[in-house]
Short mmCIF file of C-alpha atoms in Angstrom, two decimals:
data_model
loop_
_atom_site.label_atom_id
_atom_site.label_comp_id
_atom_site.label_asym_id
_atom_site.label_seq_id
_atom_site.Cartn_x
_atom_site.Cartn_y
_atom_site.Cartn_z
CA UNK A 290 10.92 12.92 -9.54
CA UNK A 291 10.35 11.13 -6.26
CA UNK A 292 10.59 7.37 -6.47
CA UNK A 293 11.08 4.15 -4.56
CA UNK A 294 12.95 1.21 -6.04
CA UNK A 295 12.78 -2.41 -5.02
CA UNK A 296 15.35 -3.87 -7.38
CA UNK A 297 14.39 -7.51 -6.91
CA UNK A 298 11.06 -8.81 -8.15
CA UNK A 299 11.61 -12.00 -6.18
CA UNK A 300 13.89 -13.20 -3.41
CA UNK A 301 14.36 -16.88 -2.61
CA UNK A 302 15.75 -17.92 0.78
CA UNK A 303 16.05 -21.24 2.54
CA UNK A 304 14.25 -21.53 5.86
CA UNK A 305 16.53 -20.65 8.76
CA UNK A 306 18.79 -18.44 6.65
CA UNK A 307 18.93 -14.65 6.99
CA UNK A 308 16.95 -12.64 4.49
CA UNK A 309 17.25 -9.16 3.02
CA UNK A 310 14.72 -7.34 0.87
CA UNK A 311 16.18 -4.21 -0.67
CA UNK A 312 14.70 -0.74 -0.97
CA UNK A 313 16.22 2.50 -2.14
CA UNK A 314 14.49 5.84 -2.53
CA UNK A 315 14.77 9.23 -4.11
CA UNK A 316 12.78 11.66 -1.99
CA UNK A 317 13.76 15.13 -0.83
CA UNK A 318 14.52 15.96 2.76
CA UNK A 319 14.19 13.45 5.58
CA UNK A 320 11.27 11.22 4.68
CA UNK A 321 9.36 8.73 6.76
CA UNK A 322 10.06 5.17 5.63
CA UNK A 323 7.73 2.18 5.86
CA UNK A 324 7.54 -1.52 5.13
CA UNK A 325 4.24 -3.29 4.51
CA UNK A 326 3.57 -6.97 3.91
CA UNK A 327 0.82 -8.61 1.87
CA UNK A 328 0.12 -12.24 2.65
CA UNK A 329 -1.79 -14.30 0.05
CA UNK A 330 -5.49 -13.40 -0.04
CA UNK A 331 -5.06 -10.86 2.73
CA UNK A 332 -4.81 -7.10 2.96
CA UNK A 333 -1.62 -5.12 3.32
CA UNK A 334 -0.29 -4.95 6.86
CA UNK A 335 2.10 -2.51 8.42
CA UNK A 336 5.45 -4.05 9.43
CA UNK A 337 7.62 -1.19 10.64
CA UNK A 338 8.59 2.42 10.09
CA UNK A 339 11.52 4.76 10.47
CA UNK A 340 10.91 8.26 11.76
CA UNK A 341 14.14 9.42 13.36
CA UNK A 342 16.86 8.28 15.72
CA UNK A 343 18.38 4.79 15.72
CA UNK A 344 19.01 3.62 12.18
CA UNK A 345 17.95 0.07 13.03
CA UNK A 346 14.20 -0.25 13.41
CA UNK A 347 12.50 -3.33 14.77
CA UNK A 348 9.02 -4.36 13.71
CA UNK A 349 6.49 -7.15 13.67
CA UNK A 350 7.23 -10.87 13.20
CA UNK A 351 10.94 -10.46 13.98
CA UNK A 352 11.64 -8.17 11.05
CA UNK A 353 13.94 -5.19 11.21
CA UNK A 354 15.09 -2.56 8.75
CA UNK A 355 18.22 -0.48 8.52
CA UNK A 356 18.08 3.13 7.41
CA UNK A 357 21.16 4.35 5.57
CA UNK A 358 20.96 8.03 4.79
CA UNK A 359 24.08 8.22 2.63
CA UNK A 360 22.88 5.36 0.45
CA UNK A 361 19.21 6.40 0.68
CA UNK A 362 18.31 2.83 1.47
CA UNK A 363 15.94 1.10 3.88
CA UNK A 364 16.55 -2.63 3.51
CA UNK A 365 14.31 -5.10 5.31
CA UNK A 366 16.02 -7.91 7.18
CA UNK A 367 15.36 -10.94 9.33
CA UNK A 368 18.05 -13.09 10.94
CA UNK A 369 16.27 -16.42 10.41
CA UNK A 370 13.57 -16.86 7.79
CA UNK A 371 10.38 -18.87 8.29
CA UNK A 372 8.27 -20.47 5.57
CA UNK A 373 5.38 -18.35 6.86
CA UNK A 374 7.32 -15.20 5.92
CA UNK A 375 6.57 -15.96 2.26
CA UNK A 376 4.60 -12.96 1.04
CA UNK A 377 4.77 -9.78 -1.02
CA UNK A 378 6.71 -6.96 0.63
CA UNK A 379 6.32 -3.28 -0.18
CA UNK A 380 8.56 -0.39 0.73
CA UNK A 381 6.92 3.05 0.96
CA UNK A 382 8.22 6.55 1.61
CA UNK A 383 6.49 9.74 2.63
CA UNK A 384 7.82 13.25 2.23
CA UNK A 385 7.27 14.96 5.60
CA UNK A 386 5.54 17.89 3.92
CA UNK A 387 3.16 15.73 1.92
CA UNK A 388 0.38 13.28 2.64
CA UNK A 389 1.19 10.97 -0.21
CA UNK A 390 3.03 7.70 0.16
CA UNK A 391 5.31 6.70 -2.68
CA UNK A 392 5.37 2.92 -3.12
CA UNK A 393 7.86 0.47 -4.48
CA UNK A 394 6.66 -2.18 -6.92
CA UNK A 395 6.94 -4.92 -4.33
CA UNK A 396 9.22 -7.91 -3.83
CA UNK A 397 7.94 -11.45 -3.64
CA UNK A 398 9.70 -13.32 -0.87
CA UNK A 399 9.73 -17.10 -1.10
CA UNK A 400 11.05 -19.11 1.82
CA UNK A 401 11.73 -22.74 0.99
CA UNK A 402 11.69 -25.45 3.66
CA UNK B 800 -15.51 -1.14 13.11
CA UNK B 801 -12.50 -3.17 14.07
CA UNK B 802 -10.82 -2.76 10.71
CA UNK B 803 -11.25 -1.32 7.24
CA UNK B 804 -14.07 -3.10 5.49
CA UNK B 805 -14.49 -3.27 1.73
CA UNK B 806 -17.37 -4.64 -0.27
CA UNK B 807 -17.88 -6.55 -2.35
CA UNK B 808 -14.80 -8.73 -2.00
CA UNK B 809 -15.23 -9.87 -5.59
CA UNK B 810 -17.07 -8.27 -8.47
CA UNK B 811 -17.45 -9.67 -11.95
CA UNK B 812 -19.04 -7.36 -14.48
CA UNK B 813 -19.49 -7.00 -18.19
CA UNK B 814 -17.65 -4.42 -20.20
CA UNK B 815 -19.62 -1.19 -20.35
CA UNK B 816 -21.43 -1.65 -17.05
CA UNK B 817 -21.03 0.67 -14.06
CA UNK B 818 -19.71 -0.61 -10.74
CA UNK B 819 -19.63 0.79 -7.22
CA UNK B 820 -17.02 -0.24 -4.69
CA UNK B 821 -17.51 0.54 -1.04
CA UNK B 822 -15.04 1.27 1.75
CA UNK B 823 -15.91 1.56 5.41
CA UNK B 824 -12.85 2.92 7.23
CA UNK B 825 -11.93 2.54 10.87
CA UNK B 826 -14.18 4.70 12.98
CA UNK B 827 -12.61 8.08 13.70
CA UNK B 828 -10.08 7.93 10.89
CA UNK B 829 -10.18 11.19 8.98
CA UNK B 830 -7.92 10.19 6.09
CA UNK B 831 -8.99 7.70 3.45
CA UNK B 832 -7.10 6.50 0.39
CA UNK B 833 -8.02 4.46 -2.67
CA UNK B 834 -5.36 2.48 -4.50
CA UNK B 835 -5.39 0.09 -7.41
CA UNK B 836 -3.20 -2.99 -7.57
CA UNK B 837 -2.87 -4.81 -10.85
CA UNK B 838 -1.54 -8.35 -11.03
CA UNK B 839 2.16 -8.35 -10.22
CA UNK B 840 2.24 -4.58 -9.88
CA UNK B 841 2.69 -2.14 -7.04
CA UNK B 842 0.09 0.19 -5.66
CA UNK B 843 -1.30 2.89 -7.94
CA UNK B 844 -2.65 5.88 -6.04
CA UNK B 845 -6.16 6.91 -7.08
CA UNK B 846 -7.56 9.45 -4.63
CA UNK B 847 -7.12 10.81 -1.11
CA UNK B 848 -9.83 12.10 1.19
CA UNK B 849 -9.32 14.28 4.25
CA UNK B 850 -12.72 14.19 5.89
CA UNK B 851 -15.25 14.56 3.10
CA UNK B 852 -12.94 16.59 0.90
CA UNK B 853 -10.68 15.16 -1.77
CA UNK B 854 -7.64 17.44 -1.97
CA UNK B 855 -6.02 15.17 -4.50
CA UNK B 856 -7.88 13.41 -7.29
CA UNK B 857 -4.88 13.36 -9.58
CA UNK B 858 -4.56 9.60 -9.55
CA UNK B 859 -7.95 8.86 -11.07
CA UNK B 860 -7.14 7.27 -14.46
CA UNK B 861 -9.97 8.85 -16.41
CA UNK B 862 -13.26 10.70 -16.05
CA UNK B 863 -14.99 7.31 -15.83
CA UNK B 864 -13.65 7.09 -12.29
CA UNK B 865 -15.16 9.08 -9.44
CA UNK B 866 -15.28 8.81 -5.68
CA UNK B 867 -17.12 10.38 -2.84
CA UNK B 868 -17.06 10.24 0.92
CA UNK B 869 -19.97 11.14 3.11
CA UNK B 870 -20.16 11.90 6.80
CA UNK B 871 -16.41 11.64 7.04
CA UNK B 872 -16.83 7.90 6.97
CA UNK B 873 -17.92 5.58 4.15
CA UNK B 874 -16.46 6.11 0.72
CA UNK B 875 -17.68 4.86 -2.65
CA UNK B 876 -15.51 4.48 -5.73
CA UNK B 877 -17.56 4.41 -8.92
CA UNK B 878 -16.31 3.23 -12.28
CA UNK B 879 -18.58 4.00 -15.20
CA UNK B 880 -18.62 2.11 -18.50
CA UNK B 881 -16.05 -0.39 -17.26
CA UNK B 882 -13.28 -1.55 -19.55
CA UNK B 883 -11.21 -4.71 -19.39
CA UNK B 884 -8.15 -2.72 -18.34
CA UNK B 885 -10.05 -1.70 -15.19
CA UNK B 886 -9.67 -5.27 -13.91
CA UNK B 887 -7.57 -5.11 -10.75
CA UNK B 888 -7.75 -5.23 -6.98
CA UNK B 889 -9.03 -1.96 -5.56
CA UNK B 890 -7.64 -1.27 -2.10
CA UNK B 891 -8.91 1.17 0.47
CA UNK B 892 -6.86 2.40 3.42
CA UNK B 893 -7.48 4.77 6.28
CA UNK B 894 -5.44 6.56 8.90
CA UNK B 895 -6.24 8.67 11.90
CA UNK B 896 -5.03 12.08 10.78
CA UNK B 897 -3.55 11.89 7.33
CA UNK B 898 -1.41 14.72 6.08
CA UNK B 899 2.35 14.57 6.28
CA UNK B 900 2.46 12.40 9.36
CA UNK B 901 4.38 9.29 10.22
CA UNK B 902 1.29 7.27 11.00
CA UNK B 903 0.66 3.94 9.35
CA UNK B 904 -2.16 3.05 7.01
CA UNK B 905 -4.73 0.39 7.75
CA UNK B 906 -5.82 -1.48 4.64
CA UNK B 907 -8.96 -3.35 3.75
CA UNK B 908 -8.79 -6.72 2.03
CA UNK B 909 -9.67 -5.16 -1.29
CA UNK B 910 -12.23 -5.68 -4.01
CA UNK B 911 -11.16 -7.92 -6.87
CA UNK B 912 -12.80 -6.44 -9.98
CA UNK B 913 -12.99 -8.54 -13.12
CA UNK B 914 -14.35 -6.97 -16.29
CA UNK B 915 -15.30 -9.51 -18.93
#
């Protein structure tokens, strides 16, 4: 069965430190990979996506994600965390032959001053 | 409109009552999705529209749930005889083409449904 795993329910990082939010997937073929962010009391927003090409994808708010085909991972990263990055982050994957996005359960990111 | 609009933003209802949730997608977007997000949980797919057609209704939890989309635009999600377990945030999203594309989804702010 196709699935997306975000192994950490919560990640705590001190402001200014690098952050990583993990995502691994089990989807056939070469899927499209996405990260979305949900700030408190706001709708989900697109952060970045991987389609093809360079394994390092850059997105909004200084975030980037690294696609690793052999490990079927798409971890979200940022070199220096801000308190305002505190939010709920979702990884999602789409099979290229299908319309449906498969979502991870989300990871709560808390950045402490 | 400028973004995906959902109404109401909050709905409190009594168990057994029917509710209607509305989604107004971005103008021109042919694909529309309904999701449900329970507290502390990920997104649960409910239904997908391509134009006015719903090729996939498999995510609807029971026959109390139904949805329609008219004019390729506004969609309504109806929950009949609401139960307490229906309490959740109902999210609507739209995209330009849908299908197996790499395009991103645009989400509304959701409707927080509370069934007492």
